[in-house]
Short mmCIF file of C-alpha atoms and ligand atoms in Angstrom, two decimals:
data_model
loop_
_atom_site.label_atom_id
_atom_site.label_comp_id
_atom_site.label_asym_id
_atom_site.label_seq_id
_atom_site.Cartn_x
_atom_site.Cartn_y
_atom_site.Cartn_z
CA MET A 1 4.09 -21.90 -16.37
CA ASN A 2 8.13 -19.92 -16.53
CA LYS A 3 7.33 -17.12 -14.59
CA PHE A 4 8.49 -13.62 -13.37
CA SER A 5 10.29 -12.28 -10.58
CA ARG A 6 9.21 -9.55 -9.00
CA ILE A 7 11.75 -7.19 -9.76
CA GLY A 8 11.85 -8.84 -14.01
CA PHE A 9 8.21 -8.01 -13.76
CA ILE A 10 8.71 -4.48 -12.84
CA LEU A 11 11.04 -3.58 -15.50
CA ALA A 12 9.15 -5.33 -18.50
CA ALA A 13 5.63 -4.03 -17.30
CA ALA A 14 8.12 -0.75 -17.71
CA GLY A 15 9.94 -1.54 -20.26
CA SER A 16 6.48 -2.32 -22.70
CA ALA A 17 4.72 0.63 -21.37
CA VAL A 18 7.46 3.19 -21.66
CA GLY A 19 7.91 3.43 -25.51
CA LEU A 20 7.15 5.81 -28.71
CA GLY A 21 4.98 6.85 -26.74
CA ASN A 22 6.67 8.48 -24.46
CA ILE A 23 9.19 9.72 -25.88
CA TRP A 24 7.96 10.41 -29.18
CA LYS A 25 3.94 11.53 -28.77
CA PHE A 26 3.73 12.42 -25.22
CA PRO A 27 6.04 15.99 -25.54
CA TYR A 28 5.13 16.39 -30.01
CA ILE A 29 1.30 16.61 -28.28
CA THR A 30 2.34 17.99 -25.48
CA GLY A 31 3.66 20.80 -27.36
CA GLU A 32 0.38 20.63 -29.87
CA PHE A 33 -1.92 21.41 -26.80
CA GLY A 34 0.12 23.87 -25.68
CA GLY A 35 2.19 23.28 -22.55
CA GLY A 36 1.21 22.52 -18.68
CA ALA A 37 -2.65 22.38 -18.92
CA PHE A 38 -2.90 19.34 -21.24
CA VAL A 39 0.46 17.19 -18.48
CA ILE A 40 -1.91 18.15 -15.70
CA VAL A 41 -5.10 16.78 -17.64
CA TYR A 42 -2.88 13.88 -18.52
CA LEU A 43 -1.75 13.09 -14.80
CA LEU A 44 -5.05 12.86 -13.64
CA ALA A 45 -6.21 10.38 -17.43
CA ILE A 46 -3.32 8.45 -16.01
CA LEU A 47 -3.77 8.54 -11.83
CA PHE A 48 -7.21 7.75 -11.93
CA ILE A 49 -8.19 6.24 -15.26
CA GLY A 50 -5.14 4.00 -16.74
CA LEU A 51 -4.20 3.26 -13.48
CA SER A 52 -7.84 1.84 -12.51
CA VAL A 53 -7.40 -0.77 -15.49
CA PHE A 54 -4.18 -1.03 -14.92
CA ILE A 55 -4.93 -2.61 -12.14
CA ALA A 56 -7.75 -4.60 -13.83
CA GLU A 57 -6.20 -6.25 -16.77
CA SER A 58 -3.31 -7.44 -13.89
CA ILE A 59 -5.92 -9.30 -11.61
CA ILE A 60 -6.83 -10.86 -13.86
CA GLY A 61 -3.65 -11.91 -15.62
CA GLN A 62 -2.32 -12.63 -11.94
CA HIS A 63 -5.41 -14.44 -10.60
CA GLY A 64 -6.83 -15.93 -14.03
CA GLU A 65 -2.07 -17.73 -14.73
CA SER A 66 -3.05 -17.66 -18.19
CA ASP A 67 -3.81 -15.88 -21.87
CA VAL A 68 -6.38 -13.93 -22.55
CA SER A 69 -9.14 -15.54 -23.21
CA THR A 70 -8.72 -18.60 -21.01
CA SER A 71 -7.89 -15.81 -17.83
CA PHE A 72 -11.24 -14.58 -19.14
CA VAL A 73 -13.48 -17.35 -18.97
CA ARG A 74 -11.13 -18.33 -15.30
CA ILE A 75 -11.77 -15.31 -13.08
CA SER A 76 -15.85 -14.50 -14.30
CA LYS A 77 -18.77 -15.82 -12.13
CA SER A 78 -20.39 -17.81 -14.74
CA LYS A 79 -17.17 -18.99 -16.25
CA ASN A 80 -19.16 -19.19 -19.39
CA PRO A 81 -16.93 -19.73 -21.55
CA LYS A 82 -18.01 -16.92 -24.64
CA TRP A 83 -15.79 -14.53 -22.33
CA LYS A 84 -12.76 -16.14 -24.88
CA PHE A 85 -14.00 -13.82 -26.94
CA ALA A 86 -12.30 -11.29 -25.51
CA GLY A 87 -9.01 -13.11 -26.52
CA PHE A 88 -9.95 -10.41 -29.34
CA VAL A 89 -7.37 -8.24 -28.35
CA ILE A 90 -4.21 -10.13 -28.94
CA PHE A 91 -4.93 -9.19 -32.32
CA ALA A 92 -5.04 -5.89 -31.88
CA GLY A 93 -1.11 -5.89 -30.20
CA LEU A 94 -0.40 -7.52 -33.84
CA ILE A 95 -1.33 -5.60 -36.01
CA ILE A 96 0.66 -2.15 -33.94
CA LEU A 97 3.59 -4.42 -33.87
CA SER A 98 3.65 -3.72 -38.32
CA PHE A 99 3.53 -0.65 -38.52
CA TYR A 100 5.12 0.18 -35.26
CA SER A 101 7.57 -2.09 -35.87
CA VAL A 102 8.17 0.24 -39.57
CA VAL A 103 8.83 3.65 -36.85
CA LEU A 104 11.53 1.55 -35.19
CA GLY A 105 12.83 1.24 -38.10
CA TRP A 106 12.84 5.03 -39.65
CA ILE A 107 14.30 5.74 -36.08
CA LEU A 108 17.22 2.34 -36.39
CA ASN A 109 17.80 4.30 -39.41
CA TYR A 110 18.07 7.75 -38.20
CA VAL A 111 20.31 6.38 -35.71
CA PHE A 112 22.93 5.27 -38.45
CA THR A 113 21.98 8.70 -40.73
CA SER A 114 22.85 10.46 -37.30
CA PHE A 115 26.83 9.19 -37.78
CA GLN A 116 27.28 10.97 -40.78
CA GLY A 117 26.12 13.65 -40.36
CA LEU A 118 22.49 15.98 -39.54
CA PRO A 119 20.40 18.65 -41.14
CA THR A 120 20.69 22.11 -41.32
CA GLU A 121 17.30 23.17 -42.04
CA ALA A 122 14.14 22.22 -41.20
CA SER A 123 12.76 21.97 -45.05
CA VAL A 124 16.12 19.53 -45.87
CA ALA A 125 14.71 17.02 -42.24
CA GLY A 126 11.62 17.52 -44.00
CA ALA A 127 12.39 16.96 -47.11
CA THR A 128 14.52 13.23 -45.89
CA PHE A 129 12.73 12.51 -43.46
CA GLY A 130 9.71 12.37 -46.03
CA ALA A 131 11.83 10.42 -48.44
CA LEU A 132 12.43 7.94 -45.98
CA THR A 133 8.75 7.19 -45.63
CA LYS A 134 8.44 6.26 -49.58
CA ASP A 135 11.49 4.91 -49.84
CA ILE A 136 10.68 1.02 -50.25
CA SER A 137 14.06 -1.08 -50.03
CA THR A 138 15.57 0.73 -47.16
CA GLN A 139 12.17 0.90 -44.65
CA ILE A 140 12.36 -3.27 -45.63
CA PHE A 141 15.51 -3.81 -44.64
CA TYR A 142 15.01 -1.43 -41.23
CA HIS A 143 11.68 -3.44 -40.33
CA THR A 144 13.14 -6.97 -40.69
CA ILE A 145 16.43 -5.83 -38.41
CA VAL A 146 13.62 -4.65 -36.04
CA ALA A 147 10.78 -7.36 -36.43
CA GLY A 148 14.24 -10.30 -36.52
CA THR A 149 15.25 -8.88 -33.48
CA VAL A 150 12.16 -8.92 -31.45
CA ILE A 151 11.36 -12.35 -32.81
CA PHE A 152 15.22 -13.34 -31.87
CA ILE A 153 14.23 -12.44 -28.58
CA VAL A 154 10.69 -13.85 -27.21
CA LEU A 155 11.79 -16.84 -29.27
CA LYS A 156 14.14 -17.60 -25.92
CA GLY A 157 10.51 -17.13 -23.65
CA ILE A 158 9.83 -15.17 -20.37
CA LYS A 159 12.76 -15.72 -18.41
CA ASP A 160 15.46 -15.88 -20.71
CA GLY A 161 14.10 -13.37 -23.54
CA ILE A 162 11.73 -10.50 -22.89
CA GLU A 163 12.89 -10.67 -18.86
CA ARG A 164 16.51 -10.31 -19.17
CA ILE A 165 16.84 -8.12 -22.93
CA ASN A 166 14.39 -5.69 -19.97
CA LEU A 167 17.57 -6.21 -17.48
CA ILE A 168 19.89 -5.08 -19.29
CA LEU A 169 17.95 -2.20 -22.05
CA MET A 170 16.11 -0.59 -18.95
CA PRO A 171 19.20 0.09 -16.60
CA LEU A 172 20.93 1.54 -19.97
CA LEU A 173 18.01 3.70 -21.53
CA ALA A 174 17.56 5.30 -17.89
CA LEU A 175 21.17 5.94 -18.34
CA ILE A 176 20.96 7.79 -21.95
CA LEU A 177 18.11 9.31 -20.59
CA PHE A 178 19.12 11.67 -17.19
CA GLY A 179 22.69 12.56 -19.62
CA LEU A 180 20.60 14.32 -21.73
CA PHE A 181 18.71 15.55 -18.42
CA LEU A 182 22.00 16.40 -16.74
CA TYR A 183 22.35 18.44 -19.81
CA ALA A 184 19.16 20.06 -21.00
CA VAL A 185 19.16 21.06 -17.17
CA SER A 186 22.38 23.20 -17.74
CA LEU A 187 21.15 24.91 -21.06
CA ASP A 188 19.69 28.14 -20.52
CA SER A 189 16.24 27.39 -21.86
CA PHE A 190 16.18 25.13 -18.47
CA SER A 191 13.57 26.74 -17.55
CA GLN A 192 12.05 28.45 -20.41
CA ALA A 193 11.00 24.18 -21.29
CA MET A 194 10.34 23.51 -16.74
CA SER A 195 7.33 26.69 -17.24
CA PHE A 196 6.33 25.52 -20.70
CA MET A 197 5.66 21.61 -19.28
CA PHE A 198 4.17 22.77 -15.91
CA VAL A 199 3.48 25.70 -15.74
CA PRO A 200 -0.73 25.81 -16.68
CA ASP A 201 -2.63 28.63 -19.18
CA TRP A 202 -6.28 26.24 -18.09
CA SER A 203 -7.60 28.63 -21.85
CA LYS A 204 -5.24 25.91 -23.89
CA ILE A 205 -8.31 22.82 -23.00
CA ASN A 206 -10.23 21.71 -24.81
CA GLY A 207 -12.85 18.34 -24.70
CA SER A 208 -9.87 17.22 -27.91
CA ALA A 209 -7.67 18.34 -25.88
CA MET A 210 -8.54 15.39 -22.49
CA LEU A 211 -9.00 13.04 -25.31
CA ALA A 212 -6.50 12.86 -26.28
CA ALA A 213 -5.03 12.88 -23.30
CA LEU A 214 -6.92 9.39 -22.16
CA GLY A 215 -5.95 8.15 -24.97
CA GLN A 216 -1.99 9.56 -24.21
CA ALA A 217 -2.91 6.75 -21.48
CA PHE A 218 -4.18 4.40 -22.57
CA PHE A 219 -1.69 3.46 -25.30
CA THR A 220 0.95 4.61 -22.83
CA LEU A 221 0.38 1.96 -20.26
CA SER A 222 0.06 -0.38 -22.94
CA LEU A 223 -3.62 -0.84 -22.03
CA GLY A 224 -6.54 -3.00 -24.43
CA VAL A 225 -4.14 -5.31 -25.55
CA GLY A 226 -4.23 -8.28 -23.60
CA THR A 227 -0.47 -6.98 -22.91
CA ILE A 228 -0.84 -6.03 -18.87
CA ILE A 229 -2.70 -9.29 -18.36
CA THR A 230 -0.54 -11.46 -20.35
CA TYR A 231 1.89 -10.50 -18.16
CA SER A 232 0.69 -10.41 -15.22
CA ALA A 233 0.50 -14.15 -16.07
CA SER A 234 3.50 -14.57 -14.97
CA LEU A 235 3.89 -12.18 -12.04
CA PRO A 236 4.29 -14.14 -8.52
CA LYS A 237 1.34 -14.84 -7.37
CA ASP A 238 1.54 -13.70 -4.13
CA THR A 239 3.28 -10.45 -5.45
CA ASN A 240 1.07 -6.64 -4.73
CA PHE A 241 0.09 -6.06 -7.77
CA VAL A 242 -1.34 -2.70 -6.50
CA LYS A 243 2.17 -1.55 -5.97
CA THR A 244 3.48 -3.11 -8.90
CA SER A 245 0.80 -0.96 -11.22
CA MET A 246 1.69 1.60 -9.01
CA TYR A 247 5.41 1.69 -9.41
CA VAL A 248 4.41 0.43 -13.54
CA ALA A 249 2.52 3.31 -13.78
CA PHE A 250 4.98 6.06 -11.65
CA VAL A 251 8.07 4.98 -13.59
CA ASP A 252 5.85 5.20 -17.37
CA THR A 253 4.60 9.05 -16.32
CA LEU A 254 8.67 10.12 -15.12
CA VAL A 255 9.89 8.79 -18.76
CA ALA A 256 6.88 10.86 -20.20
CA LEU A 257 8.18 13.95 -17.55
CA ILE A 258 11.48 13.69 -18.63
CA ALA A 259 11.44 12.89 -22.32
CA GLY A 260 9.28 16.19 -22.75
CA ILE A 261 11.41 18.43 -20.66
CA ILE A 262 14.48 16.93 -22.07
CA ILE A 263 13.07 18.63 -26.15
CA PHE A 264 11.39 21.39 -25.20
CA THR A 265 14.86 23.25 -22.82
CA PHE A 266 17.05 21.05 -27.10
CA LEU A 267 14.25 23.07 -29.23
CA PHE A 268 13.60 26.05 -27.31
CA GLU A 269 17.57 26.65 -27.04
CA ALA A 270 17.42 26.48 -31.05
CA GLY A 271 14.24 28.59 -31.33
CA ALA A 272 12.15 25.87 -32.94
CA PRO A 273 8.93 26.11 -32.29
CA SER A 274 7.17 23.19 -30.46
CA ALA A 275 4.01 22.28 -31.74
CA ALA A 276 5.80 20.52 -34.77
CA GLY A 277 3.57 17.24 -34.78
CA PRO A 278 4.82 13.91 -35.68
CA GLY A 279 7.24 15.19 -37.26
CA LEU A 280 8.52 16.76 -33.62
CA VAL A 281 11.88 14.49 -33.04
CA PHE A 282 13.07 12.99 -37.35
CA ILE A 283 12.65 17.30 -38.58
CA SER A 284 12.87 19.43 -35.86
CA LEU A 285 14.94 17.38 -33.45
CA PRO A 286 18.05 16.82 -36.02
CA VAL A 287 18.46 20.04 -37.12
CA VAL A 288 18.56 21.43 -33.51
CA PHE A 289 21.23 18.99 -32.82
CA SER A 290 22.55 19.96 -36.05
CA ASP A 291 24.10 23.86 -34.44
CA TRP A 292 26.58 21.67 -32.10
CA GLY A 293 28.60 20.38 -33.68
CA ILE A 294 29.20 16.99 -32.52
CA LEU A 295 28.63 17.59 -29.51
CA GLY A 296 25.24 17.79 -31.51
CA GLN A 297 25.26 14.44 -32.83
CA VAL A 298 26.61 11.58 -30.43
CA ILE A 299 23.50 13.22 -28.47
CA ALA A 300 21.53 12.74 -31.98
CA ILE A 301 22.85 9.27 -31.99
CA SER A 302 22.08 8.85 -27.46
CA PHE A 303 18.66 10.00 -28.34
CA PHE A 304 17.24 7.82 -30.90
CA VAL A 305 19.56 4.76 -29.51
CA ALA A 306 17.17 5.51 -26.67
CA LEU A 307 14.51 5.76 -28.50
CA VAL A 308 15.46 2.47 -30.29
CA PHE A 309 15.83 0.14 -26.69
CA ALA A 310 12.12 1.55 -25.19
CA GLY A 311 10.67 0.72 -28.56
CA ILE A 312 11.68 -2.54 -28.67
CA THR A 313 10.69 -3.68 -24.98
CA SER A 314 7.52 -2.50 -25.78
CA ALA A 315 7.76 -4.56 -29.59
CA VAL A 316 8.27 -7.25 -27.60
CA SER A 317 5.26 -6.49 -24.83
CA MET A 318 2.85 -6.77 -28.57
CA ILE A 319 2.79 -9.89 -29.61
CA GLU A 320 3.05 -11.52 -26.36
CA PRO A 321 -0.35 -11.79 -25.53
CA SER A 322 -0.38 -13.59 -29.36
CA LEU A 323 1.81 -15.56 -28.49
CA LEU A 324 0.82 -17.54 -25.13
CA PHE A 325 -3.20 -17.15 -26.92
CA PHE A 326 -1.33 -19.39 -29.51
CA ILE A 327 0.61 -22.18 -26.70
CA GLU A 328 -1.97 -22.27 -24.27
CA ARG A 329 -5.19 -22.68 -26.44
CA TYR A 330 -3.74 -24.65 -29.12
CA ASN A 331 -0.62 -26.77 -27.58
CA MET A 332 1.87 -24.57 -30.10
CA THR A 333 4.98 -24.45 -28.98
CA ARG A 334 6.65 -21.25 -27.98
CA GLN A 335 8.42 -21.91 -31.65
CA LYS A 336 5.42 -23.23 -33.90
CA ALA A 337 3.57 -19.87 -32.24
CA THR A 338 6.82 -17.02 -32.83
CA ILE A 339 6.86 -18.47 -36.23
CA LEU A 340 3.37 -18.35 -37.44
CA CYS A 341 2.70 -14.73 -34.98
CA GLY A 342 6.53 -14.01 -36.35
CA SER A 343 5.26 -13.78 -39.94
CA ILE A 344 1.99 -12.40 -39.08
CA PHE A 345 3.07 -8.89 -37.83
CA TYR A 346 5.93 -8.92 -41.01
CA PHE A 347 4.05 -9.06 -43.86
CA ALA A 348 1.35 -6.69 -42.57
CA GLY A 349 4.53 -4.36 -41.78
CA ILE A 350 5.50 -5.24 -45.24
CA ILE A 351 2.04 -3.98 -46.35
CA ALA A 352 1.99 -1.05 -43.90
CA LEU A 353 5.54 0.71 -45.20
CA LEU A 354 3.71 -0.66 -48.81
CA SER A 355 1.12 1.57 -48.85
CA MET A 356 2.91 4.75 -48.02
CA SER A 357 5.39 4.95 -51.36
CA ASP A 358 4.17 6.10 -54.39
CA GLU A 359 4.01 2.86 -56.08
CA PHE A 360 1.92 0.78 -54.56
CA GLY A 361 -0.03 3.71 -52.34
CA PRO A 362 -2.54 4.09 -54.57
CA ALA A 363 -3.76 0.56 -54.42
CA LEU A 364 -3.14 -0.08 -50.71
CA THR A 365 -5.33 3.45 -49.89
CA PHE A 366 -9.03 2.55 -48.92
CA ALA A 367 -11.79 5.86 -48.08
CA GLY A 368 -8.70 7.96 -48.22
CA LYS A 369 -7.06 6.64 -45.96
CA ASN A 370 -4.11 4.22 -46.39
CA THR A 371 -2.98 1.05 -44.33
CA PHE A 372 -0.92 2.02 -42.35
CA ASP A 373 -2.99 5.26 -41.46
CA TRP A 374 -6.26 2.05 -40.92
CA MET A 375 -4.31 -0.38 -38.67
CA ASP A 376 -3.15 3.07 -36.59
CA PHE A 377 -7.04 4.04 -36.41
CA ILE A 378 -8.30 0.50 -36.63
CA THR A 379 -6.15 -0.51 -33.54
CA SER A 380 -6.23 3.35 -31.76
CA SER A 381 -10.23 3.98 -31.78
CA ILE A 382 -11.33 1.09 -31.79
CA MET A 383 -9.70 -2.43 -31.15
CA MET A 384 -8.45 -0.91 -27.77
CA PRO A 385 -11.12 1.51 -26.00
CA LEU A 386 -13.46 -1.59 -27.18
CA ALA A 387 -10.80 -4.31 -25.22
CA ALA A 388 -10.96 -1.81 -21.98
CA ILE A 389 -14.30 -0.42 -22.23
CA LEU A 390 -14.67 -4.51 -22.20
CA THR A 391 -11.98 -4.89 -19.07
CA CYS A 392 -13.98 -2.73 -17.11
CA VAL A 393 -17.86 -3.82 -17.25
CA PHE A 394 -16.54 -7.91 -17.10
CA ILE A 395 -14.92 -6.88 -13.83
CA GLY A 396 -16.97 -4.79 -12.78
CA PHE A 397 -20.90 -6.68 -13.16
CA TYR A 398 -18.88 -9.68 -14.09
CA VAL A 399 -16.00 -11.11 -11.83
CA ASP A 400 -17.75 -11.62 -8.26
CA LYS A 401 -16.82 -8.81 -5.92
CA ASP A 402 -15.88 -10.80 -2.19
CA LEU A 403 -13.39 -12.12 -4.67
CA LEU A 404 -11.97 -9.09 -5.91
CA ARG A 405 -12.10 -7.34 -2.45
CA ASP A 406 -10.82 -10.20 -1.14
CA LYS A 407 -7.66 -9.73 -3.76
CA PHE A 408 -6.92 -6.37 -2.83
CA THR A 409 -7.37 -6.44 0.90
CA LYS A 410 -4.54 -8.90 0.92
CA HIS A 411 -2.13 -5.62 0.31
CA THR A 412 -4.58 -2.67 0.76
CA SER A 413 -7.21 -1.61 2.84
CA VAL A 414 -10.90 -1.58 1.81
CA LEU A 415 -11.39 1.91 1.43
CA VAL A 416 -8.96 1.91 -1.75
CA PHE A 417 -11.05 -1.03 -2.95
CA ASP A 418 -14.01 1.13 -2.73
CA ALA A 419 -12.88 3.54 -4.58
CA TRP A 420 -10.92 1.48 -7.11
CA TYR A 421 -14.40 -0.72 -7.82
CA ILE A 422 -16.75 2.53 -8.47
CA LEU A 423 -13.93 3.52 -11.21
CA VAL A 424 -13.84 0.61 -12.84
CA LYS A 425 -16.90 0.10 -12.20
CA TYR A 426 -18.93 3.35 -13.77
CA ILE A 427 -16.06 5.90 -14.19
CA VAL A 428 -13.16 4.43 -15.87
CA PRO A 429 -15.85 3.32 -18.15
CA PHE A 430 -18.15 6.74 -19.12
CA ALA A 431 -15.26 8.42 -20.01
CA ILE A 432 -14.16 5.95 -22.48
CA THR A 433 -17.45 5.79 -24.15
CA ILE A 434 -17.05 9.68 -24.71
CA LEU A 435 -13.42 9.06 -25.77
CA PHE A 436 -14.50 5.77 -27.58
CA LEU A 437 -17.80 7.84 -30.07
CA ASN A 438 -15.44 11.31 -30.75
CA LYS A 439 -13.21 9.05 -31.97
CA LEU A 440 -15.68 8.05 -34.11
CA GLY A 441 -16.57 10.58 -35.56
CA PHE A 442 -20.05 10.79 -33.23
CA ILE A 443 -19.17 13.19 -30.62
CA SER A 444 -16.32 16.14 -31.03
N1 LIG B 501 3.28 1.32 -23.79
C1 LIG B 501 4.09 1.50 -25.62
C2 LIG B 501 4.89 2.95 -26.46
O1 LIG B 501 3.67 3.47 -25.10
C3 LIG B 501 2.56 0.70 -26.91
C4 LIG B 501 2.30 -0.46 -26.53
C5 LIG B 501 0.68 0.04 -26.62
C6 LIG B 501 3.11 -1.38 -26.07
C7 LIG B 501 0.13 -1.60 -25.95
C8 LIG B 501 2.08 -2.51 -25.81
C9 LIG B 501 0.98 -2.56 -25.76
O2 LIG B 501 5.21 3.46 -26.29
#
């Protein structure tokens, strides 16, 4: 198999992890849950839970050296072929990609419309955003560009496609974020944003804040969809997977925090509310930027371009698990697998966007949720938590412990191994089960 270089892997995995989850979702849920205390809970969730599962997926991939299904079977104690069913997770990646591509399309649209001008009032910005999510032809146009770009990149394979695009886009993303961060530092509201983000007010933390932090930790680290397993299958065999996992989690967390600081500084500077929900970057921010004239336009364009770059490197990582699955298990060529999986997510994305329109919405709405929301719900509330629980139970009970210890102690101490093992075997599955039951409405 065509392997990553070590740095190529770190960049690609960080590229997968850093996405709309960091720059769009993390700031808006931090805003909704009132800042500092939520950030601390989130950091703990990343450190103790997200990172443990990340390491678990990385071992399965690096050791299994194949697609998700084959890797599970290969590293299980019994080599029981039934473990191939763990490969169901790859479909979660395809489903997420279907609507992620539509959302990326909105952002691409914002890049272009920001050239023409920005809305000066929240009501106008809200109406513009609302109209976009119902405009079929515009959404199909941008979804097609995004999908085409993703397909073009993955057709070229791991080294020439995925590694190369990350090598280009990740430094550019870092540059834009750094520029925006410097500008934020120069503004008066910077210190207010810092205290909002880092001074905890524990009265704001409740069960749903903790569960949101845990769910976000999984989503942002790209866990539960086979991405990290699949990328790790191309991680050179002797690479220290504990270190690479830590680097990726660190970069991902840093970007989320920086994005939060930038966005809250901008919002506070304009006196805009911090708890605006999902519309935060689509509705509140453009209005803030419009106050700053031409500079605001430049900042708006840079910001949305950064989101596009972050999103594209995540999008390619959502389709790769399916491609490797069809290549390895059905002997397909990469071209055939790409045409197959590319068509699936492209058309599923069209159904998702049609389900928001007035014309087709009613026919594509089931039990009060449109197809777009169903895709989000089925993946983030059902498939991803199930996959994470399965991964932990698998590692804890169905993989030879000595083998795992051997792999670990090549790179770290027994103590680190023991701590990780206890987390993965007992604590993480317990925490996710609670998250899972809560999301399904069994507990609140
Ligand atoms: N981690 C990505 C983000 O934060 C999303 C993602 C989920 C990517 C699952 C790959 C797999 O946007």
